[in-house]
Amino acid sequence: MPLPDFLIIGAPKAGTTALYAALRAHPEIFMSPVKEPRFFLCDPDTPPPRRGGPGDAQTYQEYVWRRGDYEALFAAAPPGSVKGEASPFYLWDRAAHRRIRQLIPHAKLIAVLRDPIERAYSNWAHLYSAGLETHDLLSACEQEPARVRAGWAPFWRYVELGRYGEQLRDLYRVFPRERVLVLRYRDLRERPADVLDDIARFLGVRTGTICEIPVENVRPHPPENRRARALTAVLRMGSRIGHLFPPRLRELARTPLLGALHREAGPRPPLTAAQRAVLLRYFEADIALLEEVTGQSFESWRTANAGSEGALLATIPR
């Protein structure tokens, strides 16, 4: 049975969904019909955990963890096509590095890096807009070690997921550098045609075929009022038992609640320089390591007002 030739390994909230969609349009590339199989996050034929933080049980149900099911994702690939998938937690998961190397040692890996503060904000905003996160970003970062100890899923690791220096250092101990393509999120957004050609050359397919990255959907930011807090409480309660019901039934119950939560939603104001400075402390040492590992400068990430995408740090009553 077929296995992928390349993997988009990260980082979460760094444009991997848009990149996956763009590569699907290339006639010589076959992307798995499931965008995030997460196969290599589990030991062989071992199911993921059944519980964790809010909503985690439902997320774990989406894992394609059986090898036969994973291989079936690539069964429809045309002969001679370059096969790929996109599971953005592979970069963070050191065990995934080893599992990939063992099963597909020839694999090429693509990592997209985003300013870790902007990435953490986007990650937080995703969960907050879904009614799952109830704390502000700074408080959530402080609670991260406790959440990790409690077995919450990787997506709750706002800090850990943005420490790319450590991740790439460990990845290069398993895979040779020539099999890893490191890209920047900002380049992907500002110079998509150039970046897509870089990817095409890396994968050995024709350049000049795809030139655009689809626009990413940004979830609206819910208001901070009593009604929104009540809806969030209902959504969190549903997240604790949602895994007991079929996905279709979960969506039927969840969709109108999210619609009501977002009805008065507004834009996301940016982080202040002071807020960004606090968050930078989590990443400063790792940015230096990233520069050492890659030989590139990431100085712009150290700037207190570096945010360029309209980030938000909401203060939500606990």
XYZ file of C-alpha atoms in Angstrom:
318
model
C 0.000 0.000 0.000
C 1.226 3.554 -0.691
C 2.665 5.944 1.861
C 3.281 9.700 1.517
C 6.401 11.126 -0.085
C 6.250 14.344 1.910
C 4.635 15.770 5.012
C 3.717 19.299 6.026
C 4.787 18.999 9.658
C 3.970 22.387 11.163
C 3.478 24.655 12.748
C -0.171 24.833 13.857
C -1.797 28.185 12.960
C 1.011 28.952 10.515
C -0.868 28.613 7.244
C -0.684 24.840 6.865
C -4.361 24.523 5.916
C -3.989 27.124 3.177
C -0.769 25.499 1.967
C -2.473 22.102 1.880
C -5.271 23.578 -0.247
C -2.796 25.233 -2.615
C -0.784 22.057 -3.165
C -3.947 20.082 -3.909
C -4.275 22.171 -7.070
C -0.930 20.988 -8.472
C -1.501 18.289 -11.118
C 1.567 16.302 -10.043
C 0.747 16.313 -6.324
C -1.788 14.158 -4.500
C -2.787 15.349 -1.041
C -4.590 13.010 1.344
C -8.357 13.634 1.384
C -8.106 14.013 5.167
C -6.031 17.139 5.752
C -4.726 16.217 9.232
C -4.562 12.437 9.656
C -2.208 12.826 12.681
C -1.130 9.223 12.100
C 2.411 9.675 13.419
C 1.224 11.165 16.712
C 0.380 7.631 17.877
C 2.416 4.486 18.309
C 1.703 1.891 15.584
C -1.911 0.747 15.698
C -2.365 2.357 19.109
C -5.412 4.597 19.555
C -5.031 8.135 20.901
C -6.191 9.028 24.428
C -9.892 9.159 25.127
C -9.889 12.267 27.297
C -8.048 15.506 27.947
C -9.033 19.167 27.964
C -12.301 20.660 26.685
C -13.170 19.172 23.302
C -10.107 16.915 23.197
C -12.047 13.644 23.176
C -13.785 14.672 19.947
C -10.473 15.710 18.412
C -8.891 12.380 19.260
C -11.745 10.613 17.468
C -10.570 12.288 14.246
C -7.102 10.672 14.345
C -6.349 8.193 11.563
C -4.289 5.885 13.766
C -4.643 2.486 12.087
C -1.972 1.891 9.460
C -4.416 0.349 7.010
C -6.685 3.380 7.222
C -3.703 5.697 6.793
C -2.416 3.895 3.716
C -5.929 3.926 2.257
C -5.785 7.736 2.208
C -3.215 7.512 -0.608
C -4.705 4.577 -2.519
C -6.314 6.863 -5.118
C -3.072 8.673 -5.944
C -2.347 8.603 -9.708
C 0.766 6.651 -10.711
C 3.854 8.828 -10.547
C 2.250 11.526 -8.422
C 3.966 12.949 -5.353
C 1.866 12.100 -2.310
C 1.564 14.265 0.787
C -0.398 15.117 3.888
C -0.439 17.943 6.441
C -0.454 17.252 10.177
C 1.071 20.340 11.786
C 1.831 18.779 15.171
C 4.530 16.487 13.759
C 7.174 19.216 14.091
C 6.487 19.530 17.821
C 6.208 15.779 18.560
C 9.667 14.215 18.914
C 8.245 10.708 18.900
C 6.595 11.545 15.569
C 10.043 12.402 14.161
C 11.235 8.884 14.955
C 8.063 7.195 13.716
C 8.257 9.033 10.385
C 11.925 8.150 9.965
C 11.230 4.496 10.696
C 8.265 4.092 8.333
C 9.151 6.493 5.495
C 12.857 7.355 5.783
C 12.788 8.889 2.290
C 10.116 11.436 3.280
C 10.594 15.141 2.645
C 9.352 17.467 5.363
C 7.986 21.014 5.091
C 7.830 23.295 8.139
C 6.232 26.752 8.124
C 7.332 29.013 10.984
C 5.279 31.953 12.212
C 6.188 34.611 14.771
C 5.634 32.491 17.919
C 3.688 35.231 19.691
C 1.334 35.683 16.743
C 1.063 31.906 16.448
C 0.193 31.562 20.139
C -2.395 34.316 19.848
C -4.009 32.735 16.794
C -4.026 29.355 18.543
C -5.621 30.886 21.639
C -8.155 32.867 19.591
C -9.211 29.692 17.750
C -10.056 27.919 21.001
C -11.608 31.000 22.572
C -13.825 31.608 19.542
C -14.905 27.972 19.731
C -16.116 28.540 23.277
C -13.473 26.216 24.754
C -10.867 28.599 26.184
C -12.071 30.769 29.068
C -8.831 32.448 30.148
C -6.910 35.317 28.625
C -3.756 34.427 26.716
C -1.313 35.393 29.463
C -3.190 33.376 32.078
C -3.485 30.420 29.721
C 0.274 30.464 29.114
C 0.862 30.458 32.870
C -1.443 27.451 33.206
C 0.155 25.522 30.359
C 2.399 23.285 32.532
C -0.591 22.230 34.632
C -2.643 21.542 31.522
C 0.165 19.422 30.092
C 0.355 17.412 33.323
C -3.417 16.924 33.166
C -3.097 15.385 29.700
C -4.649 18.134 27.591
C -4.133 17.763 23.838
C -1.194 19.410 22.007
C -3.305 22.277 20.625
C -3.510 23.767 24.132
C 0.275 24.228 24.268
C 0.448 27.851 23.186
C 4.084 28.191 24.267
C 5.523 24.762 23.490
C 4.229 24.740 19.925
C 6.096 27.969 19.164
C 9.538 26.863 20.321
C 10.781 26.026 16.851
C 14.470 26.158 17.739
C 14.158 23.169 20.047
C 11.909 21.368 17.580
C 14.195 21.797 14.565
C 17.296 20.989 16.596
C 15.745 17.661 17.555
C 14.359 17.034 14.063
C 17.808 17.464 12.501
C 19.086 14.713 14.783
C 16.674 12.339 13.039
C 16.403 13.699 9.475
C 19.175 15.198 7.335
C 18.765 18.903 6.676
C 18.453 18.430 2.931
C 15.160 16.598 3.499
C 13.645 19.474 5.482
C 12.343 22.700 3.906
C 11.864 25.533 6.409
C 9.575 28.378 5.305
C 8.304 31.567 6.896
C 4.608 32.269 7.279
C 5.034 35.895 6.250
C 6.719 34.871 2.988
C 3.885 32.447 2.320
C 1.387 35.303 2.609
C 3.416 38.045 0.886
C 5.261 36.063 -1.824
C 3.086 32.998 -2.446
C 4.211 32.329 -6.034
C 7.897 32.339 -5.070
C 7.345 30.135 -2.039
C 5.181 27.670 -3.971
C 7.911 27.402 -6.598
C 10.446 26.730 -3.829
C 8.211 23.924 -2.603
C 7.772 22.537 -6.121
C 11.543 22.418 -6.636
C 11.975 20.756 -3.245
C 9.411 18.088 -4.164
C 10.696 17.638 -7.717
C 7.516 18.731 -9.490
C 6.877 21.381 -12.132
C 7.218 25.028 -11.065
C 4.941 27.865 -12.189
C 1.825 25.717 -11.898
C 0.318 27.096 -8.694
C 0.746 30.747 -7.746
C -1.782 31.558 -5.025
C -2.502 30.638 -1.436
C -6.214 30.513 -0.516
C -7.419 33.131 1.929
C -7.545 31.718 5.438
C -10.785 31.807 7.355
C -10.456 33.816 10.565
C -13.010 33.026 13.228
C -14.878 36.055 14.576
C -14.005 37.133 18.102
C -16.958 36.774 20.484
C -17.989 39.718 22.640
C -17.209 39.848 26.346
C -20.605 40.003 28.012
C -22.897 37.892 30.164
C -24.690 36.323 27.207
C -21.423 35.243 25.581
C -20.151 33.761 28.850
C -23.356 31.757 29.226
C -23.064 30.389 25.686
C -19.414 29.545 26.291
C -20.361 27.610 29.414
C -22.880 25.569 27.417
C -20.336 24.881 24.670
C -17.732 23.743 27.201
C -20.251 21.471 28.874
C -21.081 19.988 25.482
C -17.387 19.463 24.778
C -17.152 17.172 27.799
C -19.799 14.779 26.505
C -19.732 15.400 22.746
C -17.553 12.369 22.061
C -20.447 10.172 23.180
C -22.528 11.242 20.171
C -22.092 10.833 16.392
C -20.243 13.723 14.677
C -23.331 14.711 12.692
C -25.406 15.057 15.852
C -22.628 17.040 17.539
C -22.567 19.516 14.666
C -26.342 19.905 14.720
C -26.168 20.873 18.382
C -22.999 22.960 18.233
C -23.573 25.028 15.071
C -26.498 27.160 16.337
C -24.689 27.770 19.630
C -21.586 29.015 17.819
C -23.763 31.136 15.558
C -25.335 32.765 18.589
C -21.926 33.278 20.212
C -20.545 34.979 17.100
C -23.626 37.079 16.320
C -22.172 40.144 18.012
C -18.563 39.298 17.225
C -16.100 42.007 16.328
C -12.567 42.403 14.962
C -9.503 41.390 16.902
C -7.584 44.367 18.299
C -3.803 43.944 18.333
C -1.611 43.037 21.255
C -0.120 46.014 23.014
C 3.654 46.372 23.155
C 3.532 45.641 26.890
C 1.536 42.443 26.405
C 3.823 41.295 23.633
C 6.864 41.980 25.807
C 5.490 39.652 28.491
C 4.881 36.888 25.946
C 8.308 37.363 24.374
C 9.926 36.082 27.576
C 8.592 32.618 26.774
C 10.324 32.558 23.390
C 13.415 34.774 23.540
C 15.924 32.019 24.296
C 14.375 29.737 21.699
C 14.537 32.425 19.006
C 18.284 32.621 19.638
C 18.492 28.835 19.339
C 16.461 28.930 16.119
C 18.908 31.417 14.619
C 21.783 29.157 15.622
C 20.126 26.045 14.200
C 19.037 27.618 10.897
C 21.727 30.250 10.357
C 18.961 32.791 9.679
C 17.912 35.961 11.482
C 14.549 36.192 13.229
C 15.232 39.567 14.805
C 11.806 40.953 13.869
C 10.197 38.478 16.264
C 11.986 40.139 19.184
C 10.419 43.553 18.577
C 7.789 44.542 21.121
C 5.437 45.871 18.424
C 6.284 43.267 15.781
C 2.724 41.957 15.423
C 1.493 42.514 11.878
C -1.682 40.465 11.680
C -4.005 42.156 14.130
C -3.624 40.041 17.248
C -5.770 40.165 20.335
C -5.178 39.624 24.007
C -8.601 39.584 25.602
C -9.078 39.740 29.358
C -11.883 37.357 30.156
C -13.374 36.960 33.630
C -12.479 33.558 35.013
